[in-house]
Coordinates of C-alpha atoms in Angstrom, one line a residue:
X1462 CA 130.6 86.6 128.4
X1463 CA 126.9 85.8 126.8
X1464 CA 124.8 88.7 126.2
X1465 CA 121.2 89.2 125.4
X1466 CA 120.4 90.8 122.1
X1467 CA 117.1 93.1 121.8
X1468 CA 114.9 94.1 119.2
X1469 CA 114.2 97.6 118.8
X1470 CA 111.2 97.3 120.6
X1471 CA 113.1 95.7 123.7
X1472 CA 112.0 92.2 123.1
X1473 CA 115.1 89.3 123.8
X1474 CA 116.2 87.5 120.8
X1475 CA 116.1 83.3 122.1
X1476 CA 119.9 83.6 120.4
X1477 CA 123.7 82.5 122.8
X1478 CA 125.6 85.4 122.0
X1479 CA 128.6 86.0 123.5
X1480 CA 130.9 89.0 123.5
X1481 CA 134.5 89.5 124.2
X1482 CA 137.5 91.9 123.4
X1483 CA 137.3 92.2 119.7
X1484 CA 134.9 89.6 118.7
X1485 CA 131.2 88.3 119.3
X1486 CA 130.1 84.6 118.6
X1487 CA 126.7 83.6 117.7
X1488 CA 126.4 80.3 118.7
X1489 CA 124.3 77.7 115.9
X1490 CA 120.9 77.1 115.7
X1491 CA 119.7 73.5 116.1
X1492 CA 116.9 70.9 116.7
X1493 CA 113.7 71.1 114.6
X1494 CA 110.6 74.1 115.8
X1495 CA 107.9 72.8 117.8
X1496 CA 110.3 70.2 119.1
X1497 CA 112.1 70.3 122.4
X1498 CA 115.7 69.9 121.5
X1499 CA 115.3 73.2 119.5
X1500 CA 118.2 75.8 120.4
X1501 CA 118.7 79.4 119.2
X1502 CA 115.5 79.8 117.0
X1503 CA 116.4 83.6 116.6
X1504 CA 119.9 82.8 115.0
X1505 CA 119.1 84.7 111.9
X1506 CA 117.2 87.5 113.3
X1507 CA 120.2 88.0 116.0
X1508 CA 122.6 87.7 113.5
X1509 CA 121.3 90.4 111.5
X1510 CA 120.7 92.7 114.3
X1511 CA 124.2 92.5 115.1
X1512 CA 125.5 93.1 111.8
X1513 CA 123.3 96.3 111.4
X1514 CA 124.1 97.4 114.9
X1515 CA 127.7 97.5 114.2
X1516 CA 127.6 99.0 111.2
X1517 CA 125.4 101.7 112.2
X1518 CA 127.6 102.6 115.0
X1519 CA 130.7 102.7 112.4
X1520 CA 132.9 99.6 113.9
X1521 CA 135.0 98.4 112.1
X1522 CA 134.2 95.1 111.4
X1523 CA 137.8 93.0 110.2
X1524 CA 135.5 89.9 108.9
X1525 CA 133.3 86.8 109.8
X1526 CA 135.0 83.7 110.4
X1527 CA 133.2 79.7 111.2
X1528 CA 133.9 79.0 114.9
X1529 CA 132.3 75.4 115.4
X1530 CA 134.3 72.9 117.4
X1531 CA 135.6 71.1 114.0
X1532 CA 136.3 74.1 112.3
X1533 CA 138.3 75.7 115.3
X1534 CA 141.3 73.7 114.0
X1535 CA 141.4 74.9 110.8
X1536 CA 143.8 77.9 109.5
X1537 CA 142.4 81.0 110.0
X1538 CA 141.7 81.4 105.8
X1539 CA 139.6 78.2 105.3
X1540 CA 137.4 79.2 108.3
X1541 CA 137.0 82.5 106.5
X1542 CA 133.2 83.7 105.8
X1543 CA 133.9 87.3 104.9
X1544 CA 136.2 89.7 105.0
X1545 CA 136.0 93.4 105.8
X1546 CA 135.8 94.7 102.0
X1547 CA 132.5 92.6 101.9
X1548 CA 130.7 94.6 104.2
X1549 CA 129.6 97.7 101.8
X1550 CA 127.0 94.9 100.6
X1551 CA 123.3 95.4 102.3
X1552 CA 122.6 93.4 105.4
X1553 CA 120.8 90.8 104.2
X1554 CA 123.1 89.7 101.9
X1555 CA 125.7 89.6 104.4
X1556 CA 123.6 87.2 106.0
X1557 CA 122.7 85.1 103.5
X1558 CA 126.4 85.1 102.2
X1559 CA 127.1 83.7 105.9
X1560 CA 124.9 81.1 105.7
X1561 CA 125.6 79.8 102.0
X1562 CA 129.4 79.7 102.9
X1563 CA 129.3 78.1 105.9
X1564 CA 126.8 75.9 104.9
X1565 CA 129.4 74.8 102.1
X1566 CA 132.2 74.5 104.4
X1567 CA 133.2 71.0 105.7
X1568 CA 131.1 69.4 103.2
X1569 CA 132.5 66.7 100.9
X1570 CA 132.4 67.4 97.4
X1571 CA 129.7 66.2 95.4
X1572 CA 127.5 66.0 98.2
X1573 CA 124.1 66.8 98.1
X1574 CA 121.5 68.8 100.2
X1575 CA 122.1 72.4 101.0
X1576 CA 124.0 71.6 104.6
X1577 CA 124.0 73.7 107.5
X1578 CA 123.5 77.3 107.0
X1579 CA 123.2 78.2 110.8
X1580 CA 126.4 77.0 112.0
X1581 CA 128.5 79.2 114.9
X1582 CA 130.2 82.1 113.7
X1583 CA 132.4 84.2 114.9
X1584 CA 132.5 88.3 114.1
X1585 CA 135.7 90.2 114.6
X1586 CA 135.3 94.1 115.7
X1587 CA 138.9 95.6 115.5
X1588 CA 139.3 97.8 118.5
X1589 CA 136.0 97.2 120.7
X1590 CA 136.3 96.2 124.3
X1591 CA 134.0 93.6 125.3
X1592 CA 132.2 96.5 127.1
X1593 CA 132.3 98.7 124.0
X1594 CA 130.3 96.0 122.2
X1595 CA 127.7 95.3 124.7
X1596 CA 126.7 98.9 124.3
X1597 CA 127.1 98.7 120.8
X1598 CA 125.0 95.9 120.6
X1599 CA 122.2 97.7 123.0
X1600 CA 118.9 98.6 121.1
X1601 CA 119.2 102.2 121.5
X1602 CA 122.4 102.3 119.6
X1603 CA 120.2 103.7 116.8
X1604 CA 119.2 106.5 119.2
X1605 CA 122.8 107.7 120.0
X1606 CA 124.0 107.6 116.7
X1607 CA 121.4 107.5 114.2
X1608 CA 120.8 110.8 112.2
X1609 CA 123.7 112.5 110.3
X1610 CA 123.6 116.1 110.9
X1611 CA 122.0 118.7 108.5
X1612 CA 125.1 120.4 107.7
X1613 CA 126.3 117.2 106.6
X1614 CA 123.5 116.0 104.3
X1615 CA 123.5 119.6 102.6
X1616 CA 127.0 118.6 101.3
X1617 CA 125.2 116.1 98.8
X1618 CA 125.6 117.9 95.5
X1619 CA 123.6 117.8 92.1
X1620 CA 126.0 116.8 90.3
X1621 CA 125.8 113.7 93.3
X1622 CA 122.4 113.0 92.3
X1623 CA 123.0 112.2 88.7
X1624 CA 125.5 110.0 89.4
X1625 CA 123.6 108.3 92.1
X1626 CA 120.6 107.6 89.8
X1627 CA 122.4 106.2 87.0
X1628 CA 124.0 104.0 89.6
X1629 CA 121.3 103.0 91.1
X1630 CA 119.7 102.1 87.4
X1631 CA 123.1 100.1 86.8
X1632 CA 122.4 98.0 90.1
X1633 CA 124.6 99.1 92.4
X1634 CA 124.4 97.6 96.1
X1635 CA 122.9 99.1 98.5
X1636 CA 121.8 99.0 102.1
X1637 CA 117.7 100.8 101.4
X1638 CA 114.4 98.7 100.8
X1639 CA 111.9 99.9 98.0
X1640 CA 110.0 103.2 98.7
X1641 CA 106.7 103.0 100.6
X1642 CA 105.0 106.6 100.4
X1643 CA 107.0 108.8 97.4
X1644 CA 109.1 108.0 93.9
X1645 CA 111.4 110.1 92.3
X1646 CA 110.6 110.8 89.1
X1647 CA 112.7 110.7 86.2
X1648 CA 112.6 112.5 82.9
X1649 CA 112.1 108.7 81.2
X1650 CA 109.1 108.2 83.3
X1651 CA 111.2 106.0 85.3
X1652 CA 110.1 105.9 89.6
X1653 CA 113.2 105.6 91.7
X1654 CA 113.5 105.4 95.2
X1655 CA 114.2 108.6 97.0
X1656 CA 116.5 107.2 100.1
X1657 CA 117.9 105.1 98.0
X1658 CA 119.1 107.5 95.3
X1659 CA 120.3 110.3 98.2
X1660 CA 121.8 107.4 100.3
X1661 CA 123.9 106.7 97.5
X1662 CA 124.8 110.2 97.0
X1663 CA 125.0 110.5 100.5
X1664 CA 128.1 107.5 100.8
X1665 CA 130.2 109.8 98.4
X1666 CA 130.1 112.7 101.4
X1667 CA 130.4 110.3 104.6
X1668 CA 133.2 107.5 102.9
X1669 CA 131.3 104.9 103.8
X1670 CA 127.6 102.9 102.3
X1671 CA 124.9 105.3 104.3
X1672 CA 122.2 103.8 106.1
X1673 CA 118.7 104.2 106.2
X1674 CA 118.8 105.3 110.0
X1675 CA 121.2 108.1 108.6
X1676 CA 118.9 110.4 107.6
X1677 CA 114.6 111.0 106.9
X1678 CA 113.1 110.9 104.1
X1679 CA 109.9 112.8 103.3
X1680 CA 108.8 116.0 102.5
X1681 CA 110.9 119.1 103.9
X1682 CA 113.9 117.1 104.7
X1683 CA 117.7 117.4 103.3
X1684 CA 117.0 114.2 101.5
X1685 CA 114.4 115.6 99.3
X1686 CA 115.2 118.9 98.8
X1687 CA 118.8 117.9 97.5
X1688 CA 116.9 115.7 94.8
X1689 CA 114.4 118.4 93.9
X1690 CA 117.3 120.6 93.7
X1691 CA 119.1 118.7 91.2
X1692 CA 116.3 118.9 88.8
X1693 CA 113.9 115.9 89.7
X1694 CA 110.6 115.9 91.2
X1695 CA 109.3 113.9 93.3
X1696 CA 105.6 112.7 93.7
X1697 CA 103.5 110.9 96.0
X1698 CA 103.6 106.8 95.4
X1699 CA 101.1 105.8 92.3
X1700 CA 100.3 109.5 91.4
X1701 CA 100.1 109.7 87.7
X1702 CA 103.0 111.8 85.9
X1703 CA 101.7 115.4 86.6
X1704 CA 101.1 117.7 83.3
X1705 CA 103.9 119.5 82.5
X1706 CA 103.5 123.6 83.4
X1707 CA 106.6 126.3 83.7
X1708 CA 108.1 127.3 86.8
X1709 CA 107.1 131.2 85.5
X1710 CA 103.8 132.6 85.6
X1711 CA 103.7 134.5 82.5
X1712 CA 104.7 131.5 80.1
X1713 CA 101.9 129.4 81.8
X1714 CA 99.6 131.9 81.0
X1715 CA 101.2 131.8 76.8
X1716 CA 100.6 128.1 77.0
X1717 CA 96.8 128.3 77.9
X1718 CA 96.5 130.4 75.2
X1719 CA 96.4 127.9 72.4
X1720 CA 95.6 124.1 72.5
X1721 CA 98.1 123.8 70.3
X1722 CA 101.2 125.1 72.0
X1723 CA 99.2 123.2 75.3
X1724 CA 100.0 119.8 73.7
X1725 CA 103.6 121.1 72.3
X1726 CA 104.4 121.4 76.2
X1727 CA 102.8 118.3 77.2
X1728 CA 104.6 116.4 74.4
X1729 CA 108.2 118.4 75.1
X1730 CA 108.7 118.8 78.8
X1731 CA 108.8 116.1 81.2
X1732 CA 108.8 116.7 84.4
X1733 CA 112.3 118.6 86.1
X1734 CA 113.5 118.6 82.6
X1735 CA 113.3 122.2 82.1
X1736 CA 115.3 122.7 85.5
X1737 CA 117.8 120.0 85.1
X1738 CA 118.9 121.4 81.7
X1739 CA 119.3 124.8 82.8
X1740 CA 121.4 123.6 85.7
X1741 CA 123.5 121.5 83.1
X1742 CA 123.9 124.4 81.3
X1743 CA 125.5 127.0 84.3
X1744 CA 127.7 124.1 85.1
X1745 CA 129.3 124.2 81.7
X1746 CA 128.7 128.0 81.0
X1747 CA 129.2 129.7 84.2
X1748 CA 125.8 131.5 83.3
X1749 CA 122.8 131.5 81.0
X1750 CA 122.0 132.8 77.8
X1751 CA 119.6 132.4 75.1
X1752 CA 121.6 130.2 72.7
X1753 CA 119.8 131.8 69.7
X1754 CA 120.3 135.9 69.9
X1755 CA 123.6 135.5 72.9
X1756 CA 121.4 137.5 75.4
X1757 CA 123.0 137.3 78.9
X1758 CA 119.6 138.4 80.8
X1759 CA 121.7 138.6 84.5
X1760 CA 123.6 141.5 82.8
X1761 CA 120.8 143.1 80.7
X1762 CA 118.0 142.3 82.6
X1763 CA 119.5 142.7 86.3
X1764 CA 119.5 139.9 89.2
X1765 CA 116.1 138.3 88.4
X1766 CA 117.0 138.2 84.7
X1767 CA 117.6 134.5 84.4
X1768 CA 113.5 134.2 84.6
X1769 CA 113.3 134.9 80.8
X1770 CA 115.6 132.4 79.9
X1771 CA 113.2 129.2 78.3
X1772 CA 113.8 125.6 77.9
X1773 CA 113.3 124.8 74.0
X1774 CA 113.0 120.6 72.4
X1775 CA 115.5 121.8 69.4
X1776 CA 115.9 118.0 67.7
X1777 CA 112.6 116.5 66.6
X1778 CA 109.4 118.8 65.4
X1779 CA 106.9 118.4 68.0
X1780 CA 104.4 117.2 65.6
X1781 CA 106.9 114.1 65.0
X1782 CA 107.3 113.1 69.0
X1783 CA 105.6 109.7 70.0
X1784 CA 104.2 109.8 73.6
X1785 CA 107.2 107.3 74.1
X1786 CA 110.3 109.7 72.9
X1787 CA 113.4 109.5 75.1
X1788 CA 114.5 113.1 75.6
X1789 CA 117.9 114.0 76.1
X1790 CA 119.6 117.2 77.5
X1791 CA 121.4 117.8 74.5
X1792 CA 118.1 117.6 72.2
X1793 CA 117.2 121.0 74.3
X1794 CA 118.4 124.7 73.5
X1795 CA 117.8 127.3 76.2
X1796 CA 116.4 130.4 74.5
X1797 CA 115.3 133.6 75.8
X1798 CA 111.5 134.3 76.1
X1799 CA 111.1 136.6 72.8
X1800 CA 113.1 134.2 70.6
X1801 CA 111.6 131.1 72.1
X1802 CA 108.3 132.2 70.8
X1803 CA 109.8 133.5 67.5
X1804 CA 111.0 129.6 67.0
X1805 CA 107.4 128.3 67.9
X1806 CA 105.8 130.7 65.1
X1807 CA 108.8 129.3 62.4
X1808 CA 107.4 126.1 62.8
X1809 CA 103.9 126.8 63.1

């Protein structure tokens, strides 16, 4: 049966959908805009809609197959577009992947030109009724199933994070656009995308790619405290790198005390360092102690002990380090707050 498609603001897509039991057809777009034998002028934009509707609402899409007259005829295979495995990629390259193989399909070889890329496709849903997928298809779809709960974006881990920012750095796909208002900041300098890097954490928790309509962003929210958590700040879009100051009061004040020792902390600590490597460190140790004098300030010093426990640059003299130097967590030494100052004075 056709069906209208909406934007999220309720407007009708000019698209001929139709829906039924396991499958929805998007008929081709034709004709030339501004002329009157133009038909479906919102193919792409309906197209897109759907995909993102149904994958929002976890269907389970079985693949995307050309359904024009000619193609009708051919095995199942060669009409083939893409298959389910294709779908962790982000939306619009589903799309665009649509277009450039159908476009290619039917075409003799060596032929020129780019062909059609808005031909009728067919999308199978394994499992949906043709009701089911007119309300999947409805615009407040995001509404009914949009945010994860808290309880399950808690689950992210640190150890999550990490591995979500080195894959985002290696160019993993994902489904999230460039951040607009924030950047995570790494310990390189580097700005990352905060939705981005928890969305990929986030897929590890759900078993699936996450979503942006998943889960907030911002301030307060699961998405950033996880990150914050796991050792890297994050700071509002174009800020510059904030100077370097320890989470304790009293070395803060031991650091304004001497220019000197002022640039030494500018030059060693970038920001979330200090916090990543002391969580690096429990994760290996069970605990912390000052890797100079074995101190174990939970036991000696009682619950709050840990406080006293200092992050120390242990492989270049601070003199030596270029405003460029590429710090690593194993360049670091976590020292208690006597010997830490002990180390300063040996190489003043």
């Amino acid at each position: 049966m056709l069906t209208t498609i909406f934007d999220a603001d309720g407007n009708p897509f000019n698209a001929k959908v139709e829906v039924e039991d396991y499958a929805i057809t998007v008929h081709s777009r034709g004709g030339a805009f501004g002329k009157p034998n133009l038909r479906n002028p919102d193919y792409r934009r309906a197209l897109r809609t759907i995909i993102e509707r149904l994958l929002v609402s976890n269907a389970t899409v079985s693949g995307v197959w050309l359904d024009s007259a000619v193609a009708q005829n051919w095995p199942e295979l060669d009409r083939q577009l893409l298959d389910a495995s294709e779908f962790t990629l982000p939306i619009d390259d589903l799309v665009t992947l649509i277009g450039q193989r159908g476009a290619a399909k039917g075409r003799p070889i060596g032929s020129s030109g780019h062909g059609n890329s808005t031909k009728r496709v067919r999308i199978g849903v394994s499992g949906a009724s043709a009701g089911d997928l007119v309300k999947l298809l409805s615009p407040d779809v995001r509404t009914r199933s949009s945010r994860l709960p808290a309880e399950t974006l808690k689950r992210v881990e640190n150890w999550m994070i990490d591995e979500a920012i080195e894959a985002f750095k290696s160019g993993v796909q994902h489904g999230f656009q460039g951040s607009t208002d924030y950047d995570v900041l790494l310990p390189t300098g580097e700005r990352l995308p905060p939705k981005a890097v928890f969305g990929i954490a986030l897929s590890g928790v759900i078993g699936r790619p996450a979503m942006p309509s998943d889960f907030s962003g911002g301030v307060g929210t699961p998405c950033f405290e996880s990150i914050e958590n796991a050792g890297y700040p994050i700071i509002p879009k174009g800020e510059d790198m904030p100077s370097p100051r320890s989470e304790f009061d009293d070395e803060r004040s031991w650091s304004e005390g001497s220019l000197v020792r002022v640039q030494h902390l500018r030059r060693e600590r970038a920001p979330g360092l200090a916090r990543m490597k002391k969580r690096r460190f429990i994760e290996e140790h069970g605990h912390l102690f000052c890797e100079r004098c074995g101190l174990v300030p939970s036991i000696s010093l009682g619950p709050h002990g840990d406080a006293c426990i200092e992050v120390h640059h242990d492989a270049v003299a601070v003199a030596k380090m270029e405003g460029n130097a590429r710090t690593r967590l194993v360049d670091l030494k976590c020292l208690c707050a006597n010997c830490h100052r002990i180390v300063h004075r040996e190489v003043m």
